[in-house]
PDB file of C-alpha atoms and ligand atoms in Angstrom:
ATOM      1  CA  MET A   1       6.327  -5.093  28.855  1.00 44.00           C
ATOM      2  CA  ALA A   2       4.931  -3.459  31.963  1.00 46.00           C
ATOM      3  CA  HIS A   3       4.456   0.185  31.119  1.00 55.00           C
ATOM      4  CA  SER A   4       4.082   2.873  33.696  1.00 50.00           C
ATOM      5  CA  THR A   5       0.560   3.157  34.969  1.00 41.00           C
ATOM      6  CA  ASN A   6       1.206   6.600  36.343  1.00 43.00           C
ATOM      7  CA  SER A   7       0.970   9.561  34.030  1.00 42.00           C
ATOM      8  CA  SER A   8       3.361  11.563  36.194  1.00 43.00           C
ATOM      9  CA  ALA A   9       6.049   9.225  34.876  1.00 47.00           C
ATOM     10  CA  HIS A  10       5.487  10.960  31.551  1.00 48.00           C
ATOM     11  CA  SER A  11       6.143  14.437  32.960  1.00 51.00           C
ATOM     12  CA  ARG A  12       8.340  16.609  30.758  1.00 69.00           C
ATOM     13  CA  THR A  13       7.750  14.225  27.861  1.00 91.00           C
ATOM     14  CA  LYS A  14       5.724  14.751  24.704  1.00 95.00           C
ATOM     15  CA  ALA A  15       2.862  12.841  26.351  1.00 96.00           C
ATOM     16  CA  HIS A  16       1.939  16.125  28.030  1.00 96.00           C
ATOM     17  CA  LEU A  17       1.931  18.173  24.828  1.00 98.00           C
ATOM     18  CA  SER A  18      -1.166  18.676  22.698  1.00 98.00           C
ATOM     19  CA  PHE A  19      -1.273  16.931  19.331  1.00 98.00           C
ATOM     20  CA  THR A  20      -0.876  20.346  17.671  1.00 98.00           C
ATOM     21  CA  ALA A  21       2.212  21.172  19.738  1.00 98.00           C
ATOM     22  CA  ARG A  22       3.809  17.916  18.590  1.00 98.00           C
ATOM     23  CA  ILE A  23       3.524  18.713  14.861  1.00 98.00           C
ATOM     24  CA  PRO A  24       6.909  20.504  14.666  1.00 98.00           C
ATOM     25  CA  TYR A  25       8.671  17.374  15.967  1.00 97.00           C
ATOM     26  CA  GLN A  26       7.479  15.233  13.042  1.00 98.00           C
ATOM     27  CA  ASN A  27       9.583  14.439   9.981  1.00 98.00           C
ATOM     28  CA  ASN A  28       6.799  12.528   8.245  1.00 98.00           C
ATOM     29  CA  VAL A  29       4.014  14.176   6.253  1.00 98.00           C
ATOM     30  CA  ALA A  30       1.347  11.598   7.193  1.00 98.00           C
ATOM     31  CA  ALA A  31       2.147  12.038  10.903  1.00 98.00           C
ATOM     32  CA  LYS A  32       1.704  15.804  10.655  1.00 98.00           C
ATOM     33  CA  ARG A  33      -1.609  15.329   8.846  1.00 98.00           C
ATOM     34  CA  LEU A  34      -2.763  12.873  11.507  1.00 99.00           C
ATOM     35  CA  LEU A  35      -1.930  15.209  14.399  1.00 98.00           C
ATOM     36  CA  GLU A  36      -3.786  18.074  12.695  1.00 98.00           C
ATOM     37  CA  LEU A  37      -6.736  15.860  11.913  1.00 98.00           C
ATOM     38  CA  MET A  38      -7.050  14.508  15.467  1.00 98.00           C
ATOM     39  CA  GLU A  39      -7.123  18.005  16.900  1.00 98.00           C
ATOM     40  CA  ARG A  40      -9.601  19.215  14.260  1.00 98.00           C
ATOM     41  CA  LYS A  41     -12.022  16.311  14.779  1.00 98.00           C
ATOM     42  CA  GLN A  42     -11.345  15.889  18.476  1.00 98.00           C
ATOM     43  CA  SER A  43     -10.842  12.217  17.843  1.00 99.00           C
ATOM     44  CA  ASN A  44      -7.962   9.852  18.520  1.00 99.00           C
ATOM     45  CA  LEU A  45     -10.085   6.850  17.569  1.00 99.00           C
ATOM     46  CA  CYS A  46      -9.045   4.448  14.824  1.00 99.00           C
ATOM     47  CA  VAL A  47     -11.778   2.006  13.831  1.00 99.00           C
ATOM     48  CA  SER A  48     -10.599  -1.380  12.626  1.00 99.00           C
ATOM     49  CA  VAL A  49     -13.086  -2.665  10.037  1.00 98.00           C
ATOM     50  CA  ASP A  50     -12.418  -6.405   9.914  1.00 98.00           C
ATOM     51  CA  VAL A  51     -15.284  -7.552   7.698  1.00 98.00           C
ATOM     52  CA  THR A  52     -15.048  -9.753   4.613  1.00 98.00           C
ATOM     53  CA  LYS A  53     -17.304  -8.051   2.046  1.00 98.00           C
ATOM     54  CA  GLY A  54     -16.576  -4.738   0.368  1.00 98.00           C
ATOM     55  CA  ARG A  55     -20.095  -3.386   0.791  1.00 98.00           C
ATOM     56  CA  ASP A  56     -20.067  -4.226   4.515  1.00 98.00           C
ATOM     57  CA  MET A  57     -16.775  -2.388   4.909  1.00 98.00           C
ATOM     58  CA  LEU A  58     -18.132   0.736   3.228  1.00 98.00           C
ATOM     59  CA  GLU A  59     -21.305   0.549   5.323  1.00 98.00           C
ATOM     60  CA  VAL A  60     -19.323   0.517   8.583  1.00 98.00           C
ATOM     61  CA  VAL A  61     -17.105   3.333   7.305  1.00 98.00           C
ATOM     62  CA  ARG A  62     -20.142   5.483   6.478  1.00 98.00           C
ATOM     63  CA  ARG A  63     -21.456   4.907  10.004  1.00 98.00           C
ATOM     64  CA  VAL A  64     -18.259   5.630  11.948  1.00 98.00           C
ATOM     65  CA  GLY A  65     -16.325   7.946   9.606  1.00 98.00           C
ATOM     66  CA  LYS A  66     -17.367  11.148  11.343  1.00 98.00           C
ATOM     67  CA  SER A  67     -16.284   9.886  14.756  1.00 98.00           C
ATOM     68  CA  CYS A  68     -12.805   8.639  13.910  1.00 98.00           C
ATOM     69  CA  CYS A  69      -9.462   9.982  12.759  1.00 99.00           C
ATOM     70  CA  MET A  70      -8.559   6.768  10.982  1.00 99.00           C
ATOM     71  CA  ILE A  71      -9.981   3.622   9.419  1.00 99.00           C
ATOM     72  CA  LYS A  72      -7.826   0.506   9.700  1.00 99.00           C
ATOM     73  CA  THR A  73      -8.185  -2.240   7.111  1.00 99.00           C
ATOM     74  CA  HIS A  74      -7.034  -5.821   6.576  1.00 99.00           C
ATOM     75  CA  ILE A  75      -7.575  -5.640   2.839  1.00 98.00           C
ATOM     76  CA  ASP A  76      -6.617  -9.296   2.275  1.00 98.00           C
ATOM     77  CA  ILE A  77      -9.733 -10.509   4.128  1.00 98.00           C
ATOM     78  CA  ILE A  78     -12.067  -8.839   1.606  1.00 98.00           C
ATOM     79  CA  GLU A  79     -13.477 -11.562  -0.652  1.00 98.00           C
ATOM     80  CA  ASP A  80     -14.684  -9.316  -3.460  1.00 98.00           C
ATOM     81  CA  PHE A  81     -11.857  -6.757  -3.546  1.00 98.00           C
ATOM     82  CA  THR A  82     -11.384  -4.636  -6.636  1.00 98.00           C
ATOM     83  CA  MET A  83      -9.615  -1.296  -6.932  1.00 98.00           C
ATOM     84  CA  ASP A  84     -13.083   0.298  -7.047  1.00 98.00           C
ATOM     85  CA  LEU A  85     -13.384  -0.501  -3.341  1.00 98.00           C
ATOM     86  CA  ALA A  86     -10.089   1.268  -2.655  1.00 98.00           C
ATOM     87  CA  ASP A  87     -11.261   4.257  -4.733  1.00 98.00           C
ATOM     88  CA  GLU A  88     -14.510   4.415  -2.772  1.00 98.00           C
ATOM     89  CA  LEU A  89     -12.655   4.225   0.531  1.00 98.00           C
ATOM     90  CA  VAL A  90     -10.368   7.085  -0.503  1.00 99.00           C
ATOM     91  CA  LYS A  91     -13.423   9.110  -1.571  1.00 98.00           C
ATOM     92  CA  LEU A  92     -15.064   8.536   1.827  1.00 98.00           C
ATOM     93  CA  SER A  93     -11.801   9.423   3.598  1.00 98.00           C
ATOM     94  CA  LYS A  94     -11.972  12.861   1.958  1.00 98.00           C
ATOM     95  CA  GLU A  95     -15.701  13.372   2.550  1.00 98.00           C
ATOM     96  CA  LEU A  96     -15.655  12.242   6.166  1.00 98.00           C
ATOM     97  CA  ASP A  97     -12.094  13.415   6.964  1.00 98.00           C
ATOM     98  CA  PHE A  98     -10.170  10.370   8.142  1.00 99.00           C
ATOM     99  CA  MET A  99      -6.897   8.660   7.216  1.00 99.00           C
ATOM    100  CA  ILE A 100      -6.504   5.083   5.978  1.00 99.00           C
ATOM    101  CA  PHE A 101      -4.224   2.576   7.704  1.00 99.00           C
ATOM    102  CA  GLU A 102      -3.706  -0.808   6.045  1.00 99.00           C
ATOM    103  CA  ASP A 103      -2.612  -3.135   8.866  1.00 99.00           C
ATOM    104  CA  ARG A 104      -0.486  -5.237   6.502  1.00 98.00           C
ATOM    105  CA  LYS A 105       2.248  -6.192   8.992  1.00 98.00           C
ATOM    106  CA  PHE A 106       4.925  -6.607   6.328  1.00 99.00           C
ATOM    107  CA  ALA A 107       7.603  -9.071   7.425  1.00 98.00           C
ATOM    108  CA  ASP A 108       9.937  -9.946   4.522  1.00 98.00           C
ATOM    109  CA  ILE A 109      13.170  -8.720   2.937  1.00 98.00           C
ATOM    110  CA  GLY A 110      13.260  -5.238   1.416  1.00 98.00           C
ATOM    111  CA  ASN A 111      12.911  -6.327  -2.205  1.00 98.00           C
ATOM    112  CA  THR A 112       9.849  -8.452  -1.479  1.00 98.00           C
ATOM    113  CA  VAL A 113       8.003  -5.945   0.709  1.00 99.00           C
ATOM    114  CA  GLN A 114       8.601  -3.253  -1.880  1.00 98.00           C
ATOM    115  CA  LEU A 115       6.686  -5.395  -4.409  1.00 98.00           C
ATOM    116  CA  GLN A 116       3.999  -6.394  -1.892  1.00 98.00           C
ATOM    117  CA  TYR A 117       3.433  -2.734  -0.985  1.00 99.00           C
ATOM    118  CA  SER A 118       3.320  -1.325  -4.530  1.00 99.00           C
ATOM    119  CA  SER A 119       1.930  -4.153  -6.628  1.00 98.00           C
ATOM    120  CA  GLY A 120      -0.203  -7.298  -6.650  1.00 98.00           C
ATOM    121  CA  VAL A 121      -3.973  -7.234  -6.385  1.00 98.00           C
ATOM    122  CA  HIS A 122      -4.132  -4.586  -3.682  1.00 98.00           C
ATOM    123  CA  LYS A 123      -1.553  -1.911  -4.639  1.00 98.00           C
ATOM    124  CA  ILE A 124      -1.609  -0.833  -0.991  1.00 99.00           C
ATOM    125  CA  ALA A 125       0.669   2.183  -1.341  1.00 99.00           C
ATOM    126  CA  SER A 126      -1.689   3.757  -3.884  1.00 98.00           C
ATOM    127  CA  TRP A 127      -4.552   4.186  -1.386  1.00 99.00           C
ATOM    128  CA  SER A 128      -3.317   3.636   2.180  1.00 99.00           C
ATOM    129  CA  ASP A 129      -1.851   6.620   4.035  1.00 99.00           C
ATOM    130  CA  ILE A 130      -0.199   4.486   6.692  1.00 99.00           C
ATOM    131  CA  THR A 131       0.986   0.908   6.944  1.00 99.00           C
ATOM    132  CA  ASN A 132       3.059  -1.155   9.371  1.00 99.00           C
ATOM    133  CA  ALA A 133       5.893  -3.665   9.459  1.00 99.00           C
ATOM    134  CA  HIS A 134       7.493  -6.198  11.732  1.00 98.00           C
ATOM    135  CA  PRO A 135      11.144  -5.330  12.414  1.00 98.00           C
ATOM    136  CA  ILE A 136      12.177  -8.989  12.260  1.00 98.00           C
ATOM    137  CA  PRO A 137      13.892  -8.878   8.803  1.00 98.00           C
ATOM    138  CA  GLY A 138      16.136  -5.957   9.863  1.00 98.00           C
ATOM    139  CA  ASP A 139      16.575  -2.438   8.462  1.00 98.00           C
ATOM    140  CA  GLY A 140      16.048  -3.535   4.837  1.00 98.00           C
ATOM    141  CA  ILE A 141      12.320  -3.767   5.448  1.00 98.00           C
ATOM    142  CA  VAL A 142      12.211  -0.034   6.183  1.00 98.00           C
ATOM    143  CA  THR A 143      14.423   0.779   3.188  1.00 98.00           C
ATOM    144  CA  GLY A 144      12.261  -1.311   0.842  1.00 98.00           C
ATOM    145  CA  LEU A 145       8.945   0.150   2.017  1.00 98.00           C
ATOM    146  CA  ALA A 146      10.334   3.705   2.099  1.00 98.00           C
ATOM    147  CA  ALA A 147      11.402   3.452  -1.555  1.00 98.00           C
ATOM    148  CA  VAL A 148       7.713   3.064  -2.434  1.00 98.00           C
ATOM    149  CA  GLY A 149       5.945   5.003   0.317  1.00 98.00           C
ATOM    150  CA  LYS A 150       8.112   8.040   0.942  1.00 98.00           C
ATOM    151  CA  PRO A 151       7.623   9.657  -2.515  1.00 98.00           C
ATOM    152  CA  LEU A 152       3.850   9.271  -1.975  1.00 98.00           C
ATOM    153  CA  ASP A 153       3.987  10.947   1.471  1.00 98.00           C
ATOM    154  CA  ARG A 154       2.929   7.711   3.188  1.00 99.00           C
ATOM    155  CA  GLY A 155       3.997   6.794   6.731  1.00 99.00           C
ATOM    156  CA  LEU A 156       5.224   3.623   8.434  1.00 99.00           C
ATOM    157  CA  LEU A 157       4.746   2.247  11.939  1.00 99.00           C
ATOM    158  CA  LEU A 158       6.954  -0.482  13.391  1.00 99.00           C
ATOM    159  CA  LEU A 159       5.379  -3.225  15.492  1.00 98.00           C
ATOM    160  CA  ALA A 160       7.167  -2.869  18.820  1.00 99.00           C
ATOM    161  CA  GLU A 161       4.591  -4.686  20.962  1.00 98.00           C
ATOM    162  CA  MET A 162       1.397  -6.665  20.496  1.00 98.00           C
ATOM    163  CA  SER A 163      -1.812  -6.954  22.477  1.00 98.00           C
ATOM    164  CA  SER A 164      -2.180 -10.721  22.361  1.00 98.00           C
ATOM    165  CA  LYS A 165      -1.353 -13.127  25.184  1.00 98.00           C
ATOM    166  CA  GLY A 166       2.057 -14.817  24.933  1.00 98.00           C
ATOM    167  CA  ASN A 167       3.386 -12.648  22.087  1.00 98.00           C
ATOM    168  CA  LEU A 168       7.152 -12.496  21.639  1.00 98.00           C
ATOM    169  CA  ALA A 169       7.494  -8.738  21.038  1.00 98.00           C
ATOM    170  CA  THR A 170       8.819  -7.878  24.501  1.00 98.00           C
ATOM    171  CA  GLY A 171      11.998  -6.736  26.260  1.00 98.00           C
ATOM    172  CA  GLU A 172      15.075  -6.817  24.014  1.00 98.00           C
ATOM    173  CA  TYR A 173      12.918  -7.259  20.928  1.00 98.00           C
ATOM    174  CA  THR A 174      10.992  -4.094  21.717  1.00 98.00           C
ATOM    175  CA  ARG A 175      14.190  -2.205  22.557  1.00 98.00           C
ATOM    176  CA  THR A 176      15.838  -3.099  19.246  1.00 98.00           C
ATOM    177  CA  THR A 177      12.631  -2.158  17.407  1.00 98.00           C
ATOM    178  CA  VAL A 178      12.783   1.287  18.998  1.00 98.00           C
ATOM    179  CA  GLU A 179      16.429   1.625  17.978  1.00 98.00           C
ATOM    180  CA  MET A 180      15.560   0.665  14.407  1.00 98.00           C
ATOM    181  CA  ALA A 181      12.880   3.358  14.252  1.00 98.00           C
ATOM    182  CA  ARG A 182      15.324   5.888  15.692  1.00 98.00           C
ATOM    183  CA  ARG A 183      17.893   5.081  12.986  1.00 98.00           C
ATOM    184  CA  HIS A 184      15.299   5.885  10.313  1.00 98.00           C
ATOM    185  CA  ARG A 185      13.357   8.760  11.871  1.00 97.00           C
ATOM    186  CA  SER A 186      15.200  11.541  10.047  1.00 97.00           C
ATOM    187  CA  GLU A 187      14.414   9.927   6.673  1.00 98.00           C
ATOM    188  CA  GLY A 188      10.802  11.030   7.169  1.00 98.00           C
ATOM    189  CA  PHE A 189       8.986   7.721   6.695  1.00 98.00           C
ATOM    190  CA  VAL A 190       8.896   5.862  10.043  1.00 98.00           C
ATOM    191  CA  PHE A 191       6.913   7.967  12.505  1.00 98.00           C
ATOM    192  CA  GLY A 192       5.766   5.690  15.283  1.00 98.00           C
ATOM    193  CA  PHE A 193       4.911   2.329  16.747  1.00 99.00           C
ATOM    194  CA  ILE A 194       2.155  -0.125  17.242  1.00 98.00           C
ATOM    195  CA  ALA A 195       2.642  -0.669  20.955  1.00 98.00           C
ATOM    196  CA  GLN A 196       0.966  -0.850  24.328  1.00 98.00           C
ATOM    197  CA  GLY A 197       2.856   2.100  25.832  1.00 98.00           C
ATOM    198  CA  ARG A 198       5.480   4.790  25.169  1.00 98.00           C
ATOM    199  CA  VAL A 199       8.197   2.347  24.171  1.00 98.00           C
ATOM    200  CA  HIS A 200      10.580   5.086  22.971  1.00 98.00           C
ATOM    201  CA  GLU A 201      10.509   6.537  26.483  1.00 97.00           C
ATOM    202  CA  THR A 202      10.900   3.156  28.148  1.00 98.00           C
ATOM    203  CA  TYR A 203      13.947   2.719  25.894  1.00 98.00           C
ATOM    204  CA  ALA A 204      14.978   6.371  25.774  1.00 97.00           C
ATOM    205  CA  PRO A 205      18.211   7.571  24.149  1.00 96.00           C
ATOM    206  CA  SER A 206      21.004   8.052  26.697  1.00 94.00           C
ATOM    207  CA  ASP A 207      21.473  11.668  25.589  1.00 94.00           C
ATOM    208  CA  PRO A 208      18.648  13.803  27.101  1.00 93.00           C
ATOM    209  CA  ALA A 209      18.941  16.321  24.238  1.00 94.00           C
ATOM    210  CA  ALA A 210      18.280  13.526  21.747  1.00 95.00           C
ATOM    211  CA  ALA A 211      15.249  12.413  23.755  1.00 95.00           C
ATOM    212  CA  ASN A 212      14.006  15.975  23.779  1.00 94.00           C
ATOM    213  CA  ALA A 213      14.309  16.338  20.029  1.00 95.00           C
ATOM    214  CA  GLU A 214      12.435  13.187  19.055  1.00 97.00           C
ATOM    215  CA  ASP A 215       8.787  12.252  19.026  1.00 98.00           C
ATOM    216  CA  PHE A 216       6.977   9.110  17.949  1.00 98.00           C
ATOM    217  CA  LEU A 217       3.247   8.414  17.746  1.00 98.00           C
ATOM    218  CA  ILE A 218       1.909   5.350  19.514  1.00 98.00           C
ATOM    219  CA  LEU A 219      -1.114   3.552  18.073  1.00 99.00           C
ATOM    220  CA  SER A 220      -2.521   0.892  20.313  1.00 98.00           C
ATOM    221  CA  PRO A 221      -4.825  -2.066  19.568  1.00 98.00           C
ATOM    222  CA  GLY A 222      -6.470  -4.241  22.202  1.00 98.00           C
ATOM    223  CA  VAL A 223      -9.045  -1.666  23.359  1.00 98.00           C
ATOM    224  CA  GLY A 224     -12.464  -2.570  24.730  1.00 98.00           C
ATOM    225  CA  LEU A 225     -14.896  -1.083  27.217  1.00 98.00           C
ATOM    226  CA  ASP A 226     -17.132  -4.060  27.890  1.00 97.00           C
ATOM    227  CA  VAL A 227     -14.993  -7.202  27.735  1.00 96.00           C
ATOM    228  CA  LYS A 228     -11.450  -8.107  28.785  1.00 97.00           C
ATOM    229  CA  GLY A 229     -10.512 -10.297  25.820  1.00 98.00           C
ATOM    230  CA  ASP A 230     -11.592 -12.962  23.353  1.00 98.00           C
ATOM    231  CA  LYS A 231     -11.175 -16.747  23.105  1.00 98.00           C
ATOM    232  CA  MET A 232      -8.035 -16.461  20.993  1.00 98.00           C
ATOM    233  CA  GLY A 233      -5.718 -14.514  23.270  1.00 98.00           C
ATOM    234  CA  GLN A 234      -6.739 -10.937  22.503  1.00 98.00           C
ATOM    235  CA  GLN A 235      -6.470  -8.718  25.602  1.00 98.00           C
ATOM    236  CA  TYR A 236      -8.405  -5.474  26.044  1.00 98.00           C
ATOM    237  CA  ARG A 237      -7.755  -2.374  28.092  1.00 98.00           C
ATOM    238  CA  THR A 238     -10.016   0.672  28.362  1.00 98.00           C
ATOM    239  CA  PRO A 239      -9.332   3.922  26.471  1.00 98.00           C
ATOM    240  CA  HIS A 240      -8.415   5.530  29.808  1.00 98.00           C
ATOM    241  CA  GLU A 241      -5.845   2.823  30.592  1.00 98.00           C
ATOM    242  CA  VAL A 242      -4.388   3.016  27.094  1.00 98.00           C
ATOM    243  CA  VAL A 243      -4.243   6.807  26.677  1.00 98.00           C
ATOM    244  CA  PHE A 244      -4.011   8.241  30.202  1.00 98.00           C
ATOM    245  CA  ASP A 245      -2.186   5.522  32.125  1.00 98.00           C
ATOM    246  CA  SER A 246       0.076   4.218  29.351  1.00 98.00           C
ATOM    247  CA  GLY A 247       0.415   7.367  27.243  1.00 98.00           C
ATOM    248  CA  CYS A 248      -0.614   5.906  23.874  1.00 98.00           C
ATOM    249  CA  ASP A 249      -1.941   8.392  21.331  1.00 98.00           C
ATOM    250  CA  VAL A 250      -4.462   6.536  19.181  1.00 99.00           C
ATOM    251  CA  ILE A 251      -6.873   3.816  20.306  1.00 99.00           C
ATOM    252  CA  ILE A 252      -7.651   1.081  17.784  1.00 99.00           C
ATOM    253  CA  VAL A 253     -11.068  -0.517  18.224  1.00 99.00           C
ATOM    254  CA  GLY A 254     -12.558  -3.258  16.061  1.00 98.00           C
ATOM    255  CA  ARG A 255     -15.293  -5.626  17.239  1.00 98.00           C
ATOM    256  CA  GLY A 256     -16.314  -3.293  20.071  1.00 98.00           C
ATOM    257  CA  ILE A 257     -17.682  -0.985  17.333  1.00 98.00           C
ATOM    258  CA  TYR A 258     -18.358  -2.791  14.039  1.00 98.00           C
ATOM    259  CA  GLY A 259     -19.578  -5.882  15.928  1.00 98.00           C
ATOM    260  CA  LYS A 260     -22.777  -4.178  17.081  1.00 97.00           C
ATOM    261  CA  ASN A 261     -26.048  -5.123  15.435  1.00 94.00           C
ATOM    262  CA  THR A 262     -27.883  -2.026  14.345  1.00 97.00           C
ATOM    263  CA  GLU A 263     -26.737   1.022  12.440  1.00 97.00           C
ATOM    264  CA  GLN A 264     -27.517   3.234  15.424  1.00 98.00           C
ATOM    265  CA  GLU A 265     -25.605   1.003  17.841  1.00 98.00           C
ATOM    266  CA  VAL A 266     -22.512   1.113  15.626  1.00 98.00           C
ATOM    267  CA  ARG A 267     -22.738   4.917  15.424  1.00 98.00           C
ATOM    268  CA  ASP A 268     -23.287   5.190  19.187  1.00 98.00           C
ATOM    269  CA  GLU A 269     -20.367   2.904  20.059  1.00 98.00           C
ATOM    270  CA  ALA A 270     -18.035   4.846  17.765  1.00 98.00           C
ATOM    271  CA  GLU A 271     -19.015   8.039  19.596  1.00 98.00           C
ATOM    272  CA  ARG A 272     -18.617   6.328  22.969  1.00 98.00           C
ATOM    273  CA  TYR A 273     -15.050   5.260  22.159  1.00 98.00           C
ATOM    274  CA  ARG A 274     -14.227   8.623  20.563  1.00 98.00           C
ATOM    275  CA  GLU A 275     -15.333  10.366  23.718  1.00 98.00           C
ATOM    276  CA  GLY A 276     -13.456   7.919  25.969  1.00 98.00           C
ATOM    277  CA  GLY A 277     -10.237   8.299  23.997  1.00 98.00           C
ATOM    278  CA  TRP A 278     -10.495  12.069  23.722  1.00 98.00           C
ATOM    279  CA  LYS A 279     -11.302  12.651  27.400  1.00 98.00           C
ATOM    280  CA  ALA A 280      -8.333  10.493  28.405  1.00 98.00           C
ATOM    281  CA  TYR A 281      -6.091  12.516  26.059  1.00 98.00           C
ATOM    282  CA  GLN A 282      -7.372  15.823  27.459  1.00 98.00           C
ATOM    283  CA  ALA A 283      -6.839  14.615  31.024  1.00 98.00           C
ATOM    284  CA  ARG A 284      -3.305  13.537  30.088  1.00 98.00           C
ATOM    285  CA  ILE A 285      -2.241  16.854  28.592  1.00 97.00           C
ATOM    286  CA  GLN A 286      -3.796  18.755  31.485  1.00 95.00           C
ATOM    287  CA  GLY A 287      -2.212  16.477  34.105  1.00 81.00           C
TER     288      GLY A 287
HETATM  289  P1  5BU B 301     -10.522  -6.081  17.918  1.00 97.95           P
HETATM  290  O1  5BU B 301     -11.748  -6.552  17.236  1.00 97.95           O
HETATM  291  O2  5BU B 301     -10.690  -4.680  18.565  1.00 97.95           O
HETATM  292  O3  5BU B 301      -9.930  -7.081  18.868  1.00 97.95           O
HETATM  293  O4  5BU B 301      -9.500  -5.872  16.692  1.00 97.95           O
HETATM  294  C1  5BU B 301      -8.184  -5.435  16.872  1.00 97.95           C
HETATM  295  C2  5BU B 301      -7.524  -5.180  15.536  1.00 97.95           C
HETATM  296  O5  5BU B 301      -6.178  -4.756  15.765  1.00 97.95           O
HETATM  297  C3  5BU B 301      -7.439  -6.395  14.629  1.00 97.95           C
HETATM  298  O6  5BU B 301      -7.572  -5.946  13.281  1.00 97.95           O
HETATM  299  C4  5BU B 301      -6.040  -6.940  14.847  1.00 97.95           C
HETATM  300  O7  5BU B 301      -5.503  -7.530  13.679  1.00 97.95           O
HETATM  301  C5  5BU B 301      -5.260  -5.696  15.197  1.00 97.95           C
HETATM  302  N1  5BU B 301      -4.151  -5.925  16.144  1.00 97.95           N
HETATM  303  C6  5BU B 301      -4.334  -6.384  17.420  1.00 97.95           C
HETATM  304  O8  5BU B 301      -5.452  -6.657  17.838  1.00 97.95           O
HETATM  305  N2  5BU B 301      -3.273  -6.541  18.261  1.00 97.95           N
HETATM  306  C7  5BU B 301      -2.018  -6.275  17.875  1.00 97.95           C
HETATM  307  O9  5BU B 301      -1.077  -6.392  18.674  1.00 97.95           O
HETATM  308  C8  5BU B 301      -1.832  -5.807  16.557  1.00 97.95           C
HETATM  309  C9  5BU B 301      -2.908  -5.627  15.723  1.00 97.95           C
HETATM  310 BR1  5BU B 301      -0.150  -5.388  16.011  1.00 97.95          BR
END
């Protein structure tokens, strides 16, 4: 999907409001917490910690926790997972003030995802503030996850677009994803999208009053300052392109940060991305 590369296209939309000013538009508790947290820490950086050992994950988190609003996990790649790791992560999230996003990409029928979210080895809903789902199974996936997550004040993002070359989440698929989120917004669980731009504005409701009343948060992966992609189809844009040009709210950065060698380099890169993301956000709301 080609999103507008001109921020003026977002005029009179929520893209020009501060994170704080957008809090009243949220129906989801986790979304309100995230907006408050971003403003408080002056950070719209989510660090994706894609390492395979628990102690390495905690080490990266200790290094970047102060710079980010969120830590994103793929908990199923951790070889030595126990619930102690989850407990430690939650403890660090309170000490260092960030939220936890398990990038689980649920994609099954409601009954199954409900079990995958609540149970098994990982018990994701017990420690992860936010998770995400593919819309492909239909509305039941939202209903199933909400039955577990809503009572715990968790939040859900729908995958409306992806960053990788040749992905199928485009056009009609993205439009119907937006419509699915819209159908569930008032229930207070779905609060946004994983996307490359402001998909709910690209596919806006026909009634301007309805468009005015709604807000969704956009979290965007595929962010890098030094390289344009990897050998397996990942595509990177800069924080400025993602936040200022395309109007996304949160930048998700993985290897660009945790992939550095020394402790200091990891800390420095986290600050570099935090600053890049935050400056682009400030320029956007001032523009
Ligand atoms: P990277 O190291 O910054 O390329 O990591 C990006 C992370 O975001 C990684 O955990 C992916 O699984 C995740 N991701 C993505 O890269 N692109 C997408 O469209 C989605 C998730 Br959805």
